[in-house]
XYZ file of C-alpha atoms in Angstrom:
488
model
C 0.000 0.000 0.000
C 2.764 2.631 0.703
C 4.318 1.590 -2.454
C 1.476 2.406 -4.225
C 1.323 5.412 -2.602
C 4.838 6.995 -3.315
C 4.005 5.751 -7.277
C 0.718 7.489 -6.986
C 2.266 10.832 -5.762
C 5.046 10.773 -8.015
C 2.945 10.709 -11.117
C 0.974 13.825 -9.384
C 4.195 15.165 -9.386
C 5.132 15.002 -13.334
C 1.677 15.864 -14.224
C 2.024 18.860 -12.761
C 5.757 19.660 -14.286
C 4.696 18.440 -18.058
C 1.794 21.388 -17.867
C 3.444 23.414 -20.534
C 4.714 21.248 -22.852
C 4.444 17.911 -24.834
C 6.873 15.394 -24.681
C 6.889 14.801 -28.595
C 7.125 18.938 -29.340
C 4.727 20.276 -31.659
C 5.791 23.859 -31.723
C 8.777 26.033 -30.601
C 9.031 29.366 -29.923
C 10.020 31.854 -33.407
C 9.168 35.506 -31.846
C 6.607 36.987 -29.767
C 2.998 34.960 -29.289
C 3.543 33.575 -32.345
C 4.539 29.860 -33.544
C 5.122 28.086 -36.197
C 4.036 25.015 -36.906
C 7.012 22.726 -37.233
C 8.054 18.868 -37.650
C 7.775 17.393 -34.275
C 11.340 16.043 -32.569
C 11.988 13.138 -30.454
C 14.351 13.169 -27.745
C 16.484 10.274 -28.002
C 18.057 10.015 -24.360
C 19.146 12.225 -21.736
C 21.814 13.953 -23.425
C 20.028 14.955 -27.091
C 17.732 16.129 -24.577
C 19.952 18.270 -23.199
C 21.292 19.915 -26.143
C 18.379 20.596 -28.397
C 16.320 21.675 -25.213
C 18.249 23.578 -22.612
C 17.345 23.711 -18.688
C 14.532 26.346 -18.649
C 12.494 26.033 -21.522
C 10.136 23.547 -19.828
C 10.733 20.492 -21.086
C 10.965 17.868 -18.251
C 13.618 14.727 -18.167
C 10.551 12.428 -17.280
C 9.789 9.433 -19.753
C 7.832 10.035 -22.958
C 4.048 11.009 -21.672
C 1.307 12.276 -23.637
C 0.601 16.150 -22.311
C -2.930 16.975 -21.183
C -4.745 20.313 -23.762
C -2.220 22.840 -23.698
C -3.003 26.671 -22.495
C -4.145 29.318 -23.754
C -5.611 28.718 -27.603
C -4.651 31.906 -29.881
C -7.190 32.688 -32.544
C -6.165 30.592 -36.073
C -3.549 29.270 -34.543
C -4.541 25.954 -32.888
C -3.205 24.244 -29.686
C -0.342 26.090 -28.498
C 2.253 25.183 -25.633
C 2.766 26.984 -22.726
C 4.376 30.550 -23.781
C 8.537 31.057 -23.468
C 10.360 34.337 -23.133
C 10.772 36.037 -26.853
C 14.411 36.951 -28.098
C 15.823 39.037 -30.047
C 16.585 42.532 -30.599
C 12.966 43.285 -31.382
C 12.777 42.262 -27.556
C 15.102 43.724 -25.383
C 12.643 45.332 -22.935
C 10.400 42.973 -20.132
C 8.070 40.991 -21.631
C 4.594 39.766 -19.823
C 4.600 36.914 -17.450
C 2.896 33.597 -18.763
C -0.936 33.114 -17.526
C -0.950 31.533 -14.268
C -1.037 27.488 -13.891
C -4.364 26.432 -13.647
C -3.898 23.265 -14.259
C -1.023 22.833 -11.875
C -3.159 23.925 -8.572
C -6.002 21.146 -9.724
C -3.080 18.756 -9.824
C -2.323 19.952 -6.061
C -5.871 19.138 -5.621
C -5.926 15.840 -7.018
C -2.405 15.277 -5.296
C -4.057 16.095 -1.766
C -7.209 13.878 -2.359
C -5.001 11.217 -3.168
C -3.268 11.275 -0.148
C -6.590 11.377 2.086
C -7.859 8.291 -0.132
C -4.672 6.420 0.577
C -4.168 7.027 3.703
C -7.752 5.524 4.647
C -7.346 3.000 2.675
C -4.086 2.308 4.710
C -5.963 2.538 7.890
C -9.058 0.481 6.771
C -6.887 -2.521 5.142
C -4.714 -2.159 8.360
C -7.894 -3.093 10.540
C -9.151 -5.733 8.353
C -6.054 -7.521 8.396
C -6.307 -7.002 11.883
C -9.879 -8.727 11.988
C -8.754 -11.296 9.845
C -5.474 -12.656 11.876
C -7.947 -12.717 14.910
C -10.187 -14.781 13.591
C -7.746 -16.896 12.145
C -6.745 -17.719 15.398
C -10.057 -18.027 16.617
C -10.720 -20.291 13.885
C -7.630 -22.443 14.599
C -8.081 -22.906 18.196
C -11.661 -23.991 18.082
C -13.751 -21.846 19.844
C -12.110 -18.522 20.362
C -10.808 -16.560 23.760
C -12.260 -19.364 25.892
C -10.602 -22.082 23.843
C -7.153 -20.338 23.958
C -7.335 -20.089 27.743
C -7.335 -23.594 27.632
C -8.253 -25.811 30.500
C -8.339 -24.899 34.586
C -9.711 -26.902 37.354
C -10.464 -30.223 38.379
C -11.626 -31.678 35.229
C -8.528 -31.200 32.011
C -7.669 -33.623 29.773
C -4.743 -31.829 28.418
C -5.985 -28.389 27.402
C -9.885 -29.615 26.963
C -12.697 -29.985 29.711
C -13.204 -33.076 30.721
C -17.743 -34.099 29.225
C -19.984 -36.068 31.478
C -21.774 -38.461 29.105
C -24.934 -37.927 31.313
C -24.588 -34.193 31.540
C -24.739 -34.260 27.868
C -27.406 -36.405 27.004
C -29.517 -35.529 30.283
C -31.503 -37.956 31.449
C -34.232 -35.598 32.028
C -35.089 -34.275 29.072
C -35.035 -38.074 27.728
C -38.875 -37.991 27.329
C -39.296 -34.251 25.663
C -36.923 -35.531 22.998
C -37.548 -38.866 21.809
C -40.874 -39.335 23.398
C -43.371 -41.088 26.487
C -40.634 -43.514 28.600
C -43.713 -44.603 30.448
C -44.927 -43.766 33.973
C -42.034 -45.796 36.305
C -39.261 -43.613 35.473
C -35.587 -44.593 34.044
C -33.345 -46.466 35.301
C -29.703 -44.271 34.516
C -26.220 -45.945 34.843
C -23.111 -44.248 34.221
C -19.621 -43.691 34.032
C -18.040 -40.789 34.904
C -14.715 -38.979 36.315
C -14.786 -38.099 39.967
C -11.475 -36.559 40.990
C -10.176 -36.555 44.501
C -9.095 -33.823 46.590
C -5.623 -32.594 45.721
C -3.243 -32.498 47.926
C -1.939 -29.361 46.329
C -5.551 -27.112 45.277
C -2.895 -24.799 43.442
C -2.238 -28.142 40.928
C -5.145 -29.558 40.672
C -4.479 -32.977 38.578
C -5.032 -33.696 34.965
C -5.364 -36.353 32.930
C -2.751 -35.964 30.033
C -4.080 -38.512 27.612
C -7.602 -39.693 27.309
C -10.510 -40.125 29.832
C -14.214 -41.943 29.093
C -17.629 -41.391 29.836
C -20.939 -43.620 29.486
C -24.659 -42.714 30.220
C -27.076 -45.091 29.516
C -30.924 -44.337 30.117
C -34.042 -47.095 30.456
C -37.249 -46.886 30.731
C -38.631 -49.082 33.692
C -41.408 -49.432 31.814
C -40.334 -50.556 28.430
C -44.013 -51.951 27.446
C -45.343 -47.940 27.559
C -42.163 -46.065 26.234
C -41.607 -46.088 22.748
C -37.709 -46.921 23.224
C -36.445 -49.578 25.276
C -32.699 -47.848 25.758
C -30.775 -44.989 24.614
C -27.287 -44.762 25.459
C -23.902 -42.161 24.456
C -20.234 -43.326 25.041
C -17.364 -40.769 24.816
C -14.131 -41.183 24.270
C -12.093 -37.440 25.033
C -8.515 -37.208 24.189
C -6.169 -34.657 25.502
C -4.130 -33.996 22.025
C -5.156 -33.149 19.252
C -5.514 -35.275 15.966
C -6.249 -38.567 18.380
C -9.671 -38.591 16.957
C -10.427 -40.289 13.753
C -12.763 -42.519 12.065
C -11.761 -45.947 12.772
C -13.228 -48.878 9.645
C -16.076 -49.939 12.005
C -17.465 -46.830 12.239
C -18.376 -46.585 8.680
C -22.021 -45.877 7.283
C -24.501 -43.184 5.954
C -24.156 -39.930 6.696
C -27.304 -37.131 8.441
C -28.190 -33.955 6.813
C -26.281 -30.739 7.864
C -24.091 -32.695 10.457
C -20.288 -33.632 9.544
C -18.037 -36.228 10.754
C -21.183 -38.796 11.892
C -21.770 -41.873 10.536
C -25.274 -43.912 10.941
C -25.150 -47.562 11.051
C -29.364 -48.993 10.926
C -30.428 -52.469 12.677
C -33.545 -54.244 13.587
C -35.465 -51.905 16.182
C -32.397 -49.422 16.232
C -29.846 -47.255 15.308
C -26.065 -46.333 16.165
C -24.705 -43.345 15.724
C -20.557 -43.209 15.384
C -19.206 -39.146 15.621
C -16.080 -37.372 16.302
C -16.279 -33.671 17.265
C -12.844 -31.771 18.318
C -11.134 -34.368 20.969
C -13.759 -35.939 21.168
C -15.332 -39.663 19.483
C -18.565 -40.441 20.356
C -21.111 -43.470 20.160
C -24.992 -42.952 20.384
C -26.874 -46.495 20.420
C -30.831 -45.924 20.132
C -33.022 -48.966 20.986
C -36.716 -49.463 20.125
C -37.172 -52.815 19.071
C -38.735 -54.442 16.238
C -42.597 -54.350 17.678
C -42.885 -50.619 17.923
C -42.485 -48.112 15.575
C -39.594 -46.325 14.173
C -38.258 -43.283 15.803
C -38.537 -40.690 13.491
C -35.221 -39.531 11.448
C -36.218 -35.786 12.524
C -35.744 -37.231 15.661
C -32.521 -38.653 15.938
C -30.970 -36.067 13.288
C -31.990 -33.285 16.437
C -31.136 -35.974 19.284
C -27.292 -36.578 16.963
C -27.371 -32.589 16.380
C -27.240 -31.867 20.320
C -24.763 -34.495 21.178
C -22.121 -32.711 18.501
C -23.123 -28.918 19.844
C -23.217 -29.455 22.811
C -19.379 -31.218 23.478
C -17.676 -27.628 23.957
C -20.284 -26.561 27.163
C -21.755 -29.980 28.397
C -20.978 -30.146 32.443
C -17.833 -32.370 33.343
C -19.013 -33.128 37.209
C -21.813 -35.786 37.582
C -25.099 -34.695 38.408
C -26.313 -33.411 41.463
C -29.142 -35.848 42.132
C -30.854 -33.771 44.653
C -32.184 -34.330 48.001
C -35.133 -35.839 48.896
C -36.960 -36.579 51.945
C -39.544 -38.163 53.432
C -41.308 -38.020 57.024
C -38.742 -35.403 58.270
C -36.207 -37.972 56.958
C -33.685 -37.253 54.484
C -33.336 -40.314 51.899
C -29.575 -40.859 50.037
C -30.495 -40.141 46.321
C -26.857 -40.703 45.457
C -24.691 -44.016 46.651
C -21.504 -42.182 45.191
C -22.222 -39.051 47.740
C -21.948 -41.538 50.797
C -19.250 -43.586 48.848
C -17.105 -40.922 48.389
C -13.458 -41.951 46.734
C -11.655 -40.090 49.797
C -13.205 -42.585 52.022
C -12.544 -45.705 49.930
C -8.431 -44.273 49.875
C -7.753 -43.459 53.614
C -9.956 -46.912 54.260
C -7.716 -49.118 52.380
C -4.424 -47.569 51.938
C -4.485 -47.713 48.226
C -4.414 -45.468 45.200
C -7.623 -44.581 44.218
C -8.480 -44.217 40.400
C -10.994 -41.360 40.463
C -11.428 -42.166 36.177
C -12.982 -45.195 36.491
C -16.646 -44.811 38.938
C -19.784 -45.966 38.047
C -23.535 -44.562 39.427
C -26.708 -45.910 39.610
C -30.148 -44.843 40.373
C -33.691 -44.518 39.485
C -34.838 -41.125 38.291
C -38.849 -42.097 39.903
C -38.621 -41.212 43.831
C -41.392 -43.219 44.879
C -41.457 -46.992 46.658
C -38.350 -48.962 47.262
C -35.570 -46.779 45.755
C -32.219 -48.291 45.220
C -28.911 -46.077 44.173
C -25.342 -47.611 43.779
C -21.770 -46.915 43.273
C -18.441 -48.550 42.164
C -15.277 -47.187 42.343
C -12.005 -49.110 42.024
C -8.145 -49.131 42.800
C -5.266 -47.591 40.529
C -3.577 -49.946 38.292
C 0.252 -49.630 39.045
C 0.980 -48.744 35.904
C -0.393 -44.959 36.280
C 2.102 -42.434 35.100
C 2.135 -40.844 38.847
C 3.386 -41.744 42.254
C 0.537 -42.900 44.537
C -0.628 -40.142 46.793
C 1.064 -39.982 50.429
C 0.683 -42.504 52.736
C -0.785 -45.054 49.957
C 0.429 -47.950 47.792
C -0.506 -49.310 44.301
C -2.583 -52.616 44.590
C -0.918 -55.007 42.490
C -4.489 -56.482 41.081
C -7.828 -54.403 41.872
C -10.719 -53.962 44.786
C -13.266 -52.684 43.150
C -16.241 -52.792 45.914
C -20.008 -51.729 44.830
C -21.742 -50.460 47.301
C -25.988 -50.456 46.890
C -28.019 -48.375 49.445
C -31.865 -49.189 49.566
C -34.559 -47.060 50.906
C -37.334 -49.029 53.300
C -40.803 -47.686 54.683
C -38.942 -48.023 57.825
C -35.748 -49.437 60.300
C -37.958 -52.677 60.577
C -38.226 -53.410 56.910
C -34.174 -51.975 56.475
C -33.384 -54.889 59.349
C -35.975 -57.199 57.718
C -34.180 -56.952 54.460
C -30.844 -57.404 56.136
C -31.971 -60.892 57.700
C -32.857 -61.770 54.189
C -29.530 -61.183 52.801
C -27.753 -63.107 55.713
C -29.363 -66.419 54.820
C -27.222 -65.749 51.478
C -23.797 -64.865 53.026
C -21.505 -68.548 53.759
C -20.060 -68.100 56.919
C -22.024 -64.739 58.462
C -20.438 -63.085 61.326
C -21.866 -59.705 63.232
C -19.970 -56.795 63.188
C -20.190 -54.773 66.322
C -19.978 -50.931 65.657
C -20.807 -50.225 61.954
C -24.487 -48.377 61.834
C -27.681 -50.227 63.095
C -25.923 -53.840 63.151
C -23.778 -55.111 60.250
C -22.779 -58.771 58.982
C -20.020 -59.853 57.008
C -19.024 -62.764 54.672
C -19.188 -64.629 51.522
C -21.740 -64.118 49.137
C -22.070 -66.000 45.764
C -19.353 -64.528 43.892
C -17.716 -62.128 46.085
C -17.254 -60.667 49.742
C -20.085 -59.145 51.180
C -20.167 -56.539 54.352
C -23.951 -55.707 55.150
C -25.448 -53.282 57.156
C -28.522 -50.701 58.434
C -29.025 -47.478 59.139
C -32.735 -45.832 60.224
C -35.167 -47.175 57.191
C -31.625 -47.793 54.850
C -29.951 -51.236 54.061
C -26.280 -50.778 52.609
C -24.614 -53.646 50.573
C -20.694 -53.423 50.069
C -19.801 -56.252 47.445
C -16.152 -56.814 46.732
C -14.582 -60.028 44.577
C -10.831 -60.677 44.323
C -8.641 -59.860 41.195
C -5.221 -62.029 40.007
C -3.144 -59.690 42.328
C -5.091 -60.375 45.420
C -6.940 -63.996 45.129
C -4.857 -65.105 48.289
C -6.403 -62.599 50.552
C -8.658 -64.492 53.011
C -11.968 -63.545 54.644
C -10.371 -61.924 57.253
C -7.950 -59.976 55.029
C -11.361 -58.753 52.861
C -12.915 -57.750 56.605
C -9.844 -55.866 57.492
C -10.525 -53.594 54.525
C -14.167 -53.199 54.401
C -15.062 -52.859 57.929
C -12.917 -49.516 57.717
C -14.622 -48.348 54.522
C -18.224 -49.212 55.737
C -17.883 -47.339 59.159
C -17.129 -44.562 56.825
C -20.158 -45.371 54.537
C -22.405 -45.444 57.487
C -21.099 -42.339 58.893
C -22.507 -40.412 55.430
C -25.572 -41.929 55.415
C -28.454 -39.938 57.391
């Protein structure tokens, strides 16, 4: 742009020196006002154009340029050039000055507006290339001022948030989006991150490679709801470029939606996706003996999964509180099996990736919530936190809490488990009354609270299928005093 300018002004410049005379001369001076018309001369180079026209007589060194209409026309004579000083004896005295350059101060003019025009034009492609690097790099982060911030908090897998499958697809909304799931409610399990307290809350941790989420959503009453499941997996990477189509995922494609790929089955539909760091897998269920869901349907239900990746929540769900008689009931089996607990309890690493939740989203008769959580592998890229060890194998106990009409029916329930645990034994100081032992495939630790019955399951893994019955007790007793402790 300045280059164009400096051209610009220097042709301004020339104009406005050529004004009185034409590069190919038509006339030259013979005395007075008067010319005669002669053969026109071309100037060869610099110096023939310094002999046959001296410094003075108006004849610029410029390159060969067409003049503009010379000034002033004399009567019979034709176009004339601008007037030089007459010589000769006949014209010793002062002779009259030439008319005044008209032309030159509309070439100022012209010179000035060029200037303004370039200069704003300067100024305005200045702040369009300004607009246009920033959203480049808008465009090549993602998402803008948020996305460059990257990630903060509890919940980063490398510079991303960490999505909760659930808090995506929503349970709630399950209903108002693919339509009636019947009158019983849906029965949700998921799996979800749950980080522990850091030791440090200046360095929160992170999760530097990949992390996964599930949510899947029943109706109770299948017969009345016109899907029998609906379910979203996510797979979230913390580098970019992780996520690509792998050869299963293969199949037709949905209207205005990129990067999805629709596989159809008897009664069904799955639904393979990639968005950002993100792969996705929605599995719609409905059966073969009731009708279709619509394609509108799933191309909106697909639609939201993809838009709604870069703001979906990454905690689980706040389930809510209920209560009942004055009485508050536990909603949520994770909040009184908390993974803080399960780690002082047992001494070992806790893997706060890898928790699954359970629970009914009706609130009325028998409601039943669990949790799972598990132990770190030892093969996790960090030490284990202070005062804890790396199991070499797994404990990964599941702990169900039931609400009851009352304590009588919680300790009824309890005596109906018993008959099911080999070798029962009481255990003195954990809630209401508690018995431990073996139950069909695992360890189990039972026990009551007010109108609740808690179930701690926990098998053995390869690493620890030595540990005896009394090596299992010395683990869970500790975890379900703290269970019982949460529960109201």
């Amino acid at each position: 742009m300045a280059a164009l300018v400096a051209v610009m002004v220097m042709v301004s410049f020339a104009t406005f020196d050529r004004q009185g005379e034409r590069r190919s001369v038509g006339t030259v001076p013979s005395s007075g006002w008067n010319r005669e018309p002669v053969r026109a001369v071309e100037a060869p180079d610099f110096v023939e154009r310094e002999r046959r026209f001296p410094r003075g007589t108006g004849v610029g060194l410029m390159p060969h340029v067409s003049s503009p209409p010379p000034y002033p026309q004399g009567p019979g004579h034709g176009p004339q050039a601008w007037p030089a000083h007459p010589t000769g004896p006949a014209h010793a005295g002062p002779v009259p000055p030439p008319p005044p350059r008209r032309k030159g101060r509309a070439v100022w003019w012209v010179l000035a507006l060029v200037v303004v025009l370039a200069a704003g034009g300067v100024t305005g492609w200045l702040a369009l290339a300004g607009d246009e690097r920033s959203a480049g790099r808008e465009e090549r982060s993602g998402g803008g001022a948020a996305e460059d911030a990257g990630c903060s908090g509890d919940y980063c897998i490398g510079k991303y948030r960490y999505v909760n499958a659930c808090g995506l697809l929503d349970p709630s909304g399950t209903a108002s989006r693919i339509g009636p799931a019947g009158d019983e409610g849906l029965l949700v399990q998921e799996s979800f991150i749950d980080p522990l307290p850091a030791a440090d809350p200046a360095s929160p941790p992170t999760w530097p490679f990949s992390a996964r989420s599930h949510c899947d959503v029943r109706p109770v009453d299948y017969q009345e709801a016109v899907f029998r499941s609906l379910s979203l997996e996510l797979e979230q990477y913390g580098v970019d470029g992780a996520v690509e189509a792998k050869p299963a995922e293969q199949g037709r494609s949905l209207p205005g939606i990129e990067n999805v790929a629709v596989q159809d089955g008897d009664g069904g539909v799955e639904v393979f996706g990639w968005v950002r760091n993100t792969r996705f897998r929605l599995n719609l269920v409905w059966s073969n003996k009731k009708p279709p869901i619509p394609e509108a349907t799933i191309t909106a239900l697909v639609d939201s999964v993809v838009k709604g990746v870069a703001n979906a929540p990454s905690a689980a769900a706040d389930l809510g509180e209920l209560r009942e008689g004055g009485r508050r009931v536990v909603t949520d089996a994770c909040a009184v099996f908390t993974g803080a607990d399960f780690q002082d309890a047992v001494d070992y690493a806790v893997d706060p990736t890898n928790v699954d939740r359970g629970y009914h989203t009706a609130l009325t008769g028998s409601i039943t919530r669990t949790c799972r959580r598990t132990t770190a592998p030892p093969d996790r890229e960090r030490p284990a936190p202070e005062g804890t060890t790396y199991l070499d194998g797994s404990m990964s106990p599941k702990v169900t809490v039931t609400q009851h009409v009352d304590a009588a029916a919680a300790r009824a329930a309890m005596a109906e488990d018993r008959r099911d645990i080999a070798g029962a034994v009481d255990v003195p100081g954990v809630g209401d009354g508690a018995v431990f032992g073996a139950g069909r495939s695992s360890f189990s630790l039972v026990f009551t609270k007010g109108f609740h019955q808690v179930r701690i399951d926990c098998g053995l893994s390869n690493g620890n299928a030595d540990w005896t019955p009394a090596d299992m007790r010395a683990r869970l007793e500790p975890l379900a005093a703290a269970v019982a402790a949460r529960v109201p």
